[in-house]
Amino acid sequence: MKRSKFWLVVAIFSSAAGLLNAEKAENPFIWADVPDVAVIRVDDTYYMSSTTMHMSPGLPIMKSKDLVNWELLGYAYDTLADNEALRLETDKAAYGRGSWASSLRYHDGTFYVSTFSATSGRTHIFTTDDIEKCEWKEISFEPSLHDHSLVFDDDGKVYMLYGGGNLRLVELESDLSGIKDGGFNEVVIEHAEKVATNNAMLHAEGTQVLKKDGTYYVMNICWPQGGMRTQIVHRSDSIKGPYEGRMVLQDKGVAQGCLIDTPEGDWFAVLFQDNGAVGRSPWLVPVEWEDGWPVLGVEGKAPMVLDLEDSEMGFANLVTSDEFDRKSGAELPLAWQWNHNPVNDNWSIGERKGHLRLETVRVDADVLHARNILTQRTFGPISSAETKLDVSKMKDGDTAGLIALQRHFGYVSVRQEGGERSILMVRAQEDEPEVLASVPLEKKTVYFKIECDFRERTDKAYFYYSLNGKKWISIGEALQMRYTLPHFMGYRFGLFNWASQEAGGYVDFDYYRIGDELSEAM
């Protein structure tokens, strides 16, 4: 699939720690939600896949020349499936589900990225001979193989190693169309977490397989009771086992990912860490090899500073400002993703020159079930999003604005009732949303801004409006952002418009601009 590479790179912050022109790279190397990382190297170029679950398009594919600075190439799919959960219908939703951890491979001139989904009930494999174009063909089959790793063995057979706790190896058909009848299908590692704990809160999962010097290495994580996410590894001379294992990292919760080498022969583990409300952020951990085992970290710790240069600014097109000044029918910049599957007949760019139009799709009970919320990642240490919208074509019962999106959300919006409009600040600090402030609006245009402070896990969001785009007025109260498992995703900025009485109203967004500073009032 082709998507436009149009972007305005105005993310004037370091991808690691907010320091411009840093001499050394720092962890996390992307201060944003980029979890479940899988990385391969082809010659001198690295490619990485990650998880965006219920977002569409999904399964992002990135590339890098230095393991630190990454460019988004595209996505493996536009929509994962078409069902009630992904359409947010009949009180269903795919929050926290969709597609999960992926496996990325390059074999005999073809790139493969595979994922699995309880929402579709299937295992999905995408293939291309040109990863830079990001035009993927799909193969899928039942069942959904949890946290699998795709393995092309030397004898020409293809396997997936998957599961939780007990890790099962299944042989696939040669065309990858499904599990092979009569093929190998056995548990090859029992209770994999036992090498780290006898009392696991989370059994071993997150499988990533590497073959090095004739030995198979299986990377997994587990979570001991009262402890933290922990990295373990098993090894064997045969993909079918027997395996021996050990714990290789237990520090700051940095774990789950893969091993990768550089063209110069250095090794790293690409892992991630729970990073508060911004989400799960990727880390690089140096690796040495001793007696055929990977030794992760520096004296057993995941270092904050790496012996890698980082002279680039920002992290390319993973986030972007957008003036919406393209021709009708033009595709969105890659940084944008829809919350669940979009309804393409109800949004447009260029129908009104220089604007994004969002038309209400149907009547909904709340914003979390609204179709066509257009989102981008928040980012650390500080991030903000600002927009201007024309609300003159709203209908009674419509609400449109800018949201900090997660289960415990907050938004600033315009609400129309009885032909009158008001600016509202709404916060769902607990399960039920509350209107914390309401201001009458007589103008047809209004400006909104949300600022997020992720420094030292502060995780606060602040809300503003303006009538002229110059003087910003704080509204409502701060949102204490919280990463929650039901949504299983870091906070996102989102543009939305939903109806509670009658569909068909619309609003026009003039622009979307990101920044990395808090207002002076803060």
PDB file of N, CA and C in Angstrom, residues 14-17 22-29 66-69 284 303-311:
ATOM      1  N   SER A  14      14.574  16.042  21.005  1.00  0.00           N
ATOM      2  CA  SER A  14      15.401  14.862  20.771  1.00  0.00           C
ATOM      3  C   SER A  14      14.580  13.620  20.934  1.00  0.00           C
ATOM      4  N   SER A  15      14.826  12.623  20.115  1.00  0.00           N
ATOM      5  CA  SER A  15      14.098  11.372  20.224  1.00  0.00           C
ATOM      6  C   SER A  15      14.471  10.628  21.485  1.00  0.00           C
ATOM      7  N   ALA A  16      15.526  10.998  22.119  1.00  0.00           N
ATOM      8  CA  ALA A  16      15.944  10.259  23.305  1.00  0.00           C
ATOM      9  C   ALA A  16      15.576  10.994  24.571  1.00  0.00           C
ATOM     10  N   ALA A  17      16.124  12.183  24.806  1.00  0.00           N
ATOM     11  CA  ALA A  17      15.900  12.821  26.094  1.00  0.00           C
ATOM     12  C   ALA A  17      15.659  14.305  25.988  1.00  0.00           C
ATOM     13  N   ALA A  22      22.675  16.000  20.852  1.00  0.00           N
ATOM     14  CA  ALA A  22      23.342  15.217  21.883  1.00  0.00           C
ATOM     15  C   ALA A  22      24.493  14.444  21.278  1.00  0.00           C
ATOM     16  N   GLU A  23      25.619  14.363  21.996  1.00  0.00           N
ATOM     17  CA  GLU A  23      26.771  13.630  21.505  1.00  0.00           C
ATOM     18  C   GLU A  23      26.552  12.130  21.627  1.00  0.00           C
ATOM     19  N   LYS A  24      25.849  11.715  22.661  1.00  0.00           N
ATOM     20  CA  LYS A  24      25.569  10.306  22.870  1.00  0.00           C
ATOM     21  C   LYS A  24      24.055  10.077  22.912  1.00  0.00           C
ATOM     22  N   ALA A  25      23.646   8.960  22.334  1.00  0.00           N
ATOM     23  CA  ALA A  25      22.230   8.609  22.384  1.00  0.00           C
ATOM     24  C   ALA A  25      21.835   8.231  23.805  1.00  0.00           C
ATOM     25  N   GLU A  26      20.577   8.473  24.132  1.00  0.00           N
ATOM     26  CA  GLU A  26      20.061   8.160  25.457  1.00  0.00           C
ATOM     27  C   GLU A  26      18.784   7.338  25.341  1.00  0.00           C
ATOM     28  N   ASN A  27      18.515   6.579  26.365  1.00  0.00           N
ATOM     29  CA  ASN A  27      17.279   5.800  26.435  1.00  0.00           C
ATOM     30  C   ASN A  27      16.189   6.560  27.165  1.00  0.00           C
ATOM     31  N   PRO A  28      14.917   6.398  26.780  1.00  0.00           N
ATOM     32  CA  PRO A  28      14.487   5.625  25.620  1.00  0.00           C
ATOM     33  C   PRO A  28      14.875   6.330  24.326  1.00  0.00           C
ATOM     34  N   PHE A  29      15.203   5.569  23.293  1.00  0.00           N
ATOM     35  CA  PHE A  29      15.646   6.237  22.064  1.00  0.00           C
ATOM     36  C   PHE A  29      14.480   6.813  21.282  1.00  0.00           C
ATOM     37  N   ASP A  66      21.082   3.840  12.133  1.00  0.00           N
ATOM     38  CA  ASP A  66      21.948   3.879  13.317  1.00  0.00           C
ATOM     39  C   ASP A  66      21.307   3.276  14.575  1.00  0.00           C
ATOM     40  N   LEU A  67      20.128   2.676  14.455  1.00  0.00           N
ATOM     41  CA  LEU A  67      19.377   2.090  15.572  1.00  0.00           C
ATOM     42  C   LEU A  67      18.792   3.119  16.531  1.00  0.00           C
ATOM     43  N   VAL A  68      19.072   4.392  16.320  1.00  0.00           N
ATOM     44  CA  VAL A  68      18.622   5.438  17.238  1.00  0.00           C
ATOM     45  C   VAL A  68      17.539   6.299  16.599  1.00  0.00           C
ATOM     46  N   ASN A  69      17.749   6.724  15.381  1.00  0.00           N
ATOM     47  CA  ASN A  69      16.824   7.612  14.678  1.00  0.00           C
ATOM     48  C   ASN A  69      16.054   6.807  13.632  1.00  0.00           C
ATOM     49  N   LEU A 284      17.535   0.653  23.847  1.00  0.00           N
ATOM     50  CA  LEU A 284      18.669  -0.104  23.334  1.00  0.00           C
ATOM     51  C   LEU A 284      19.554  -0.511  24.503  1.00  0.00           C
ATOM     52  N   PRO A 303      21.566   0.774  30.524  1.00  0.00           N
ATOM     53  CA  PRO A 303      22.138   2.113  30.693  1.00  0.00           C
ATOM     54  C   PRO A 303      21.240   3.203  30.120  1.00  0.00           C
ATOM     55  N   MET A 304      21.264   4.360  30.756  1.00  0.00           N
ATOM     56  CA  MET A 304      20.542   5.516  30.239  1.00  0.00           C
ATOM     57  C   MET A 304      21.263   6.138  29.048  1.00  0.00           C
ATOM     58  N   VAL A 305      22.598   6.105  29.075  1.00  0.00           N
ATOM     59  CA  VAL A 305      23.409   6.705  28.015  1.00  0.00           C
ATOM     60  C   VAL A 305      24.101   5.585  27.251  1.00  0.00           C
ATOM     61  N   LEU A 306      24.107   5.688  25.933  1.00  0.00           N
ATOM     62  CA  LEU A 306      24.658   4.659  25.066  1.00  0.00           C
ATOM     63  C   LEU A 306      25.926   5.142  24.378  1.00  0.00           C
ATOM     64  N   ASP A 307      26.763   4.212  24.032  1.00  0.00           N
ATOM     65  CA  ASP A 307      27.976   4.546  23.295  1.00  0.00           C
ATOM     66  C   ASP A 307      27.676   4.585  21.799  1.00  0.00           C
ATOM     67  N   LEU A 308      26.671   5.394  21.466  1.00  0.00           N
ATOM     68  CA  LEU A 308      26.255   5.609  20.086  1.00  0.00           C
ATOM     69  C   LEU A 308      26.038   7.094  19.869  1.00  0.00           C
ATOM     70  N   GLU A 309      26.453   7.586  18.724  1.00  0.00           N
ATOM     71  CA  GLU A 309      26.252   8.996  18.418  1.00  0.00           C
ATOM     72  C   GLU A 309      24.805   9.261  18.046  1.00  0.00           C
ATOM     73  N   ASP A 310      24.318  10.422  18.437  1.00  0.00           N
ATOM     74  CA  ASP A 310      22.960  10.841  18.099  1.00  0.00           C
ATOM     75  C   ASP A 310      22.988  12.331  17.800  1.00  0.00           C
ATOM     76  N   SER A 311      23.265  12.657  16.555  1.00  0.00           N
ATOM     77  CA  SER A 311      23.384  14.063  16.162  1.00  0.00           C
ATOM     78  C   SER A 311      22.155  14.555  15.413  1.00  0.00           C
TER      79      SER A 311
END
